[in-house]
Amino acid sequence: MSIKRYGTVQTGAGGKPLPFARAVEADGWLYVSGQVAMENGEIIDGNIVAQTHKTIQNVIAILEEAGYGREHVVRCGVWLDDPRDFWTFNGIYQQYFGEHPPARACVQSSMMVDCKVEIDCVAYKAKDK
């Protein structure tokens, strides 16, 4: 089995190095680390709408870098800072995953950084033989 890591040299808020890969691929499975509404190492300003769009766009960018698409996403994990944002988040999430809805868990949680949402995912694509 081969393992490929994407984005092992990256920085977070304040330019601090992050000790994990953005994603890891193994035998057709892609595990995308939790993404937040980060741009240029900083969390963007904005409400749940702006942060949800940016977070999902960050997930999609990693999927595409690895050669996967939204249709390959099998499962997403979602953490919301405020449970009152659930329905707003759901509407935006559906815009991106409506045609290919993955399995999903969504919980309310305090975040490690000052953001409103975090999303990770697992994708699968059969390898060409």
Short mmCIF file of N, CA and C in Angstrom, two decimals, residues 16-113:
data_model
loop_
_atom_site.label_atom_id
_atom_site.label_comp_id
_atom_site.label_asym_id
_atom_site.label_seq_id
_atom_site.Cartn_x
_atom_site.Cartn_y
_atom_site.Cartn_z
N LYS A 16 2.48 30.06 12.63
CA LYS A 16 3.00 28.90 13.35
C LYS A 16 2.87 27.63 12.49
N PRO A 17 3.90 26.77 12.48
CA PRO A 17 3.84 25.55 11.68
C PRO A 17 2.77 24.59 12.23
N LEU A 18 2.10 23.92 11.31
CA LEU A 18 1.07 22.96 11.68
C LEU A 18 1.65 21.55 11.54
N PRO A 19 1.54 20.72 12.58
CA PRO A 19 2.20 19.41 12.59
C PRO A 19 1.36 18.29 11.99
N PHE A 20 0.65 18.57 10.89
CA PHE A 20 -0.16 17.53 10.25
C PHE A 20 -0.29 17.85 8.76
N ALA A 21 -0.66 16.85 7.99
CA ALA A 21 -0.88 17.02 6.55
C ALA A 21 -2.30 17.54 6.31
N ARG A 22 -2.48 18.31 5.24
CA ARG A 22 -3.83 18.74 4.86
C ARG A 22 -4.68 17.53 4.50
N ALA A 23 -4.04 16.52 3.88
CA ALA A 23 -4.75 15.30 3.50
C ALA A 23 -3.74 14.17 3.36
N VAL A 24 -4.23 12.94 3.52
CA VAL A 24 -3.43 11.75 3.33
C VAL A 24 -4.23 10.78 2.48
N GLU A 25 -3.57 10.24 1.44
CA GLU A 25 -4.22 9.29 0.52
C GLU A 25 -3.60 7.91 0.69
N ALA A 26 -4.45 6.89 0.77
CA ALA A 26 -3.99 5.50 0.90
C ALA A 26 -4.97 4.58 0.18
N ASP A 27 -4.49 3.89 -0.84
CA ASP A 27 -5.29 2.90 -1.59
C ASP A 27 -6.65 3.43 -2.04
N GLY A 28 -6.69 4.62 -2.58
CA GLY A 28 -7.94 5.18 -3.10
C GLY A 28 -8.73 5.99 -2.09
N TRP A 29 -8.36 5.90 -0.82
CA TRP A 29 -9.03 6.67 0.23
C TRP A 29 -8.27 7.97 0.47
N LEU A 30 -9.00 9.06 0.61
CA LEU A 30 -8.39 10.34 0.92
C LEU A 30 -9.01 10.86 2.20
N TYR A 31 -8.17 11.14 3.17
CA TYR A 31 -8.59 11.66 4.47
C TYR A 31 -8.17 13.12 4.53
N VAL A 32 -9.16 14.02 4.52
CA VAL A 32 -8.88 15.46 4.53
C VAL A 32 -8.98 15.95 5.97
N SER A 33 -7.91 16.57 6.45
CA SER A 33 -7.89 17.13 7.80
C SER A 33 -8.94 18.23 7.94
N GLY A 34 -9.34 18.49 9.18
CA GLY A 34 -10.33 19.52 9.46
C GLY A 34 -9.91 20.86 8.87
N GLN A 35 -10.82 21.46 8.13
CA GLN A 35 -10.58 22.75 7.49
C GLN A 35 -11.46 23.81 8.13
N VAL A 36 -10.92 25.01 8.21
CA VAL A 36 -11.67 26.15 8.73
C VAL A 36 -11.61 27.25 7.67
N ALA A 37 -12.22 28.38 7.98
CA ALA A 37 -12.28 29.50 7.03
C ALA A 37 -10.98 30.29 7.06
N MET A 38 -9.89 29.60 6.72
CA MET A 38 -8.57 30.22 6.77
C MET A 38 -8.12 30.62 5.37
N GLU A 39 -7.52 31.79 5.31
CA GLU A 39 -6.94 32.30 4.07
C GLU A 39 -5.64 33.00 4.43
N ASN A 40 -4.57 32.63 3.76
CA ASN A 40 -3.25 33.21 4.03
C ASN A 40 -2.87 33.11 5.52
N GLY A 41 -3.20 31.99 6.13
CA GLY A 41 -2.80 31.74 7.51
C GLY A 41 -3.65 32.39 8.58
N GLU A 42 -4.73 33.06 8.19
CA GLU A 42 -5.61 33.72 9.16
C GLU A 42 -7.06 33.38 8.89
N ILE A 43 -7.86 33.30 9.95
CA ILE A 43 -9.30 33.08 9.82
C ILE A 43 -9.92 34.35 9.23
N ILE A 44 -10.76 34.16 8.22
CA ILE A 44 -11.40 35.33 7.60
C ILE A 44 -12.43 35.92 8.54
N ASP A 45 -12.68 37.21 8.39
CA ASP A 45 -13.77 37.85 9.11
C ASP A 45 -15.08 37.39 8.47
N GLY A 46 -16.13 37.41 9.24
CA GLY A 46 -17.42 37.10 8.65
C GLY A 46 -18.26 36.22 9.52
N ASN A 47 -19.52 36.16 9.15
CA ASN A 47 -20.51 35.36 9.87
C ASN A 47 -20.46 33.91 9.39
N ILE A 48 -21.43 33.12 9.83
CA ILE A 48 -21.47 31.70 9.46
C ILE A 48 -21.57 31.52 7.96
N VAL A 49 -22.22 32.41 7.26
CA VAL A 49 -22.36 32.29 5.80
C VAL A 49 -20.99 32.38 5.14
N ALA A 50 -20.27 33.46 5.40
CA ALA A 50 -18.95 33.66 4.78
C ALA A 50 -17.98 32.55 5.20
N GLN A 51 -17.99 32.19 6.48
CA GLN A 51 -17.05 31.18 6.95
C GLN A 51 -17.40 29.78 6.42
N THR A 52 -18.67 29.48 6.25
CA THR A 52 -19.04 28.17 5.69
C THR A 52 -18.59 28.06 4.24
N HIS A 53 -18.85 29.09 3.44
CA HIS A 53 -18.39 29.06 2.05
C HIS A 53 -16.88 28.87 1.98
N LYS A 54 -16.13 29.63 2.75
CA LYS A 54 -14.66 29.54 2.69
C LYS A 54 -14.17 28.18 3.17
N THR A 55 -14.78 27.66 4.22
CA THR A 55 -14.38 26.35 4.74
C THR A 55 -14.61 25.26 3.70
N ILE A 56 -15.79 25.25 3.08
CA ILE A 56 -16.08 24.23 2.06
C ILE A 56 -15.18 24.42 0.85
N GLN A 57 -14.93 25.66 0.46
CA GLN A 57 -14.01 25.91 -0.66
C GLN A 57 -12.61 25.39 -0.35
N ASN A 58 -12.18 25.50 0.89
CA ASN A 58 -10.88 24.96 1.29
C ASN A 58 -10.86 23.44 1.19
N VAL A 59 -11.95 22.79 1.61
CA VAL A 59 -12.05 21.33 1.49
C VAL A 59 -11.99 20.93 0.02
N ILE A 60 -12.77 21.61 -0.82
CA ILE A 60 -12.81 21.28 -2.25
C ILE A 60 -11.45 21.48 -2.90
N ALA A 61 -10.73 22.53 -2.53
CA ALA A 61 -9.40 22.78 -3.10
C ALA A 61 -8.46 21.62 -2.80
N ILE A 62 -8.53 21.07 -1.59
CA ILE A 62 -7.68 19.94 -1.23
C ILE A 62 -8.10 18.70 -2.00
N LEU A 63 -9.40 18.46 -2.11
CA LEU A 63 -9.89 17.33 -2.90
C LEU A 63 -9.36 17.41 -4.33
N GLU A 64 -9.49 18.58 -4.93
CA GLU A 64 -9.06 18.75 -6.32
C GLU A 64 -7.55 18.60 -6.47
N GLU A 65 -6.79 19.11 -5.51
CA GLU A 65 -5.34 18.95 -5.54
C GLU A 65 -4.95 17.47 -5.59
N ALA A 66 -5.72 16.65 -4.91
CA ALA A 66 -5.44 15.21 -4.86
C ALA A 66 -6.12 14.43 -5.99
N GLY A 67 -6.86 15.13 -6.85
CA GLY A 67 -7.52 14.46 -7.98
C GLY A 67 -8.89 13.88 -7.66
N TYR A 68 -9.53 14.38 -6.63
CA TYR A 68 -10.86 13.92 -6.23
C TYR A 68 -11.86 15.05 -6.46
N GLY A 69 -13.14 14.68 -6.47
CA GLY A 69 -14.21 15.67 -6.59
C GLY A 69 -15.21 15.48 -5.47
N ARG A 70 -16.18 16.38 -5.42
CA ARG A 70 -17.22 16.27 -4.40
C ARG A 70 -17.97 14.94 -4.48
N GLU A 71 -18.08 14.40 -5.69
CA GLU A 71 -18.79 13.13 -5.87
C GLU A 71 -18.06 11.97 -5.22
N HIS A 72 -16.81 12.14 -4.86
CA HIS A 72 -16.03 11.07 -4.22
C HIS A 72 -16.09 11.12 -2.70
N VAL A 73 -16.70 12.17 -2.15
CA VAL A 73 -16.76 12.31 -0.69
C VAL A 73 -17.76 11.30 -0.12
N VAL A 74 -17.27 10.49 0.80
CA VAL A 74 -18.06 9.43 1.43
C VAL A 74 -18.67 9.92 2.75
N ARG A 75 -17.90 10.70 3.49
CA ARG A 75 -18.36 11.17 4.80
C ARG A 75 -17.73 12.52 5.13
N CYS A 76 -18.51 13.36 5.81
CA CYS A 76 -18.01 14.63 6.35
C CYS A 76 -18.27 14.67 7.84
N GLY A 77 -17.36 15.27 8.55
CA GLY A 77 -17.56 15.60 9.96
C GLY A 77 -17.64 17.12 10.05
N VAL A 78 -18.61 17.62 10.78
CA VAL A 78 -18.82 19.06 10.89
C VAL A 78 -18.89 19.46 12.35
N TRP A 79 -18.19 20.52 12.69
CA TRP A 79 -18.25 21.10 14.02
C TRP A 79 -18.71 22.54 13.88
N LEU A 80 -19.77 22.89 14.58
CA LEU A 80 -20.29 24.26 14.60
C LEU A 80 -20.06 24.86 15.98
N ASP A 81 -19.60 26.08 16.01
CA ASP A 81 -19.40 26.78 17.27
C ASP A 81 -20.73 27.11 17.95
N ASP A 82 -21.73 27.47 17.17
CA ASP A 82 -23.03 27.89 17.69
C ASP A 82 -24.13 27.05 17.05
N PRO A 83 -24.87 26.26 17.83
CA PRO A 83 -25.90 25.40 17.24
C PRO A 83 -27.01 26.19 16.53
N ARG A 84 -27.15 27.46 16.84
CA ARG A 84 -28.16 28.28 16.15
C ARG A 84 -27.80 28.49 14.68
N ASP A 85 -26.56 28.20 14.31
CA ASP A 85 -26.12 28.35 12.92
C ASP A 85 -26.43 27.12 12.06
N PHE A 86 -27.01 26.08 12.67
CA PHE A 86 -27.20 24.80 11.97
C PHE A 86 -27.97 24.94 10.66
N TRP A 87 -29.11 25.59 10.68
CA TRP A 87 -29.94 25.64 9.46
C TRP A 87 -29.31 26.50 8.39
N THR A 88 -28.68 27.57 8.77
CA THR A 88 -27.96 28.41 7.79
C THR A 88 -26.83 27.60 7.18
N PHE A 89 -26.05 26.92 8.02
CA PHE A 89 -24.97 26.07 7.54
C PHE A 89 -25.51 25.02 6.57
N ASN A 90 -26.60 24.35 6.95
CA ASN A 90 -27.17 23.28 6.12
C ASN A 90 -27.52 23.77 4.72
N GLY A 91 -28.10 24.97 4.63
CA GLY A 91 -28.47 25.51 3.32
C GLY A 91 -27.27 25.71 2.43
N ILE A 92 -26.18 26.20 2.99
CA ILE A 92 -24.96 26.42 2.20
C ILE A 92 -24.31 25.08 1.86
N TYR A 93 -24.24 24.18 2.82
CA TYR A 93 -23.67 22.85 2.61
C TYR A 93 -24.39 22.14 1.45
N GLN A 94 -25.71 22.26 1.41
CA GLN A 94 -26.49 21.61 0.35
C GLN A 94 -26.14 22.17 -1.03
N GLN A 95 -25.79 23.44 -1.11
CA GLN A 95 -25.39 24.04 -2.39
C GLN A 95 -24.16 23.32 -2.96
N TYR A 96 -23.28 22.86 -2.10
CA TYR A 96 -22.05 22.21 -2.54
C TYR A 96 -22.18 20.70 -2.68
N PHE A 97 -22.96 20.07 -1.81
CA PHE A 97 -23.02 18.60 -1.78
C PHE A 97 -24.41 18.04 -2.11
N GLY A 98 -25.34 18.89 -2.56
CA GLY A 98 -26.71 18.45 -2.81
C GLY A 98 -26.85 17.31 -3.80
N GLU A 99 -26.03 17.32 -4.87
CA GLU A 99 -26.14 16.27 -5.89
C GLU A 99 -25.48 14.96 -5.44
N HIS A 100 -24.52 15.04 -4.56
CA HIS A 100 -23.78 13.86 -4.09
C HIS A 100 -23.66 13.92 -2.57
N PRO A 101 -24.78 13.82 -1.84
CA PRO A 101 -24.68 13.98 -0.38
C PRO A 101 -23.93 12.82 0.28
N PRO A 102 -22.86 13.15 1.01
CA PRO A 102 -22.15 12.11 1.76
C PRO A 102 -22.84 11.86 3.10
N ALA A 103 -22.43 10.80 3.77
CA ALA A 103 -22.83 10.62 5.17
C ALA A 103 -22.21 11.78 5.94
N ARG A 104 -22.84 12.14 7.08
CA ARG A 104 -22.32 13.30 7.80
C ARG A 104 -22.68 13.23 9.27
N ALA A 105 -21.77 13.72 10.08
CA ALA A 105 -22.04 13.98 11.50
C ALA A 105 -21.86 15.47 11.70
N CYS A 106 -22.70 16.08 12.52
CA CYS A 106 -22.60 17.51 12.79
C CYS A 106 -22.84 17.72 14.28
N VAL A 107 -21.88 18.34 14.94
CA VAL A 107 -21.98 18.56 16.37
C VAL A 107 -21.63 20.00 16.71
N GLN A 108 -22.04 20.42 17.87
CA GLN A 108 -21.65 21.72 18.40
C GLN A 108 -20.43 21.51 19.27
N SER A 109 -19.44 22.39 19.08
CA SER A 109 -18.19 22.22 19.80
C SER A 109 -17.47 23.56 19.92
N SER A 110 -16.74 23.71 21.01
CA SER A 110 -15.82 24.85 21.10
C SER A 110 -14.68 24.59 20.13
N MET A 111 -14.20 25.63 19.49
CA MET A 111 -13.15 25.49 18.49
C MET A 111 -11.79 25.82 19.09
N MET A 112 -10.75 25.26 18.48
CA MET A 112 -9.39 25.52 18.91
C MET A 112 -8.88 26.86 18.39
N VAL A 113 -9.49 27.35 17.31
CA VAL A 113 -9.18 28.66 16.76
C VAL A 113 -10.48 29.45 16.72
#
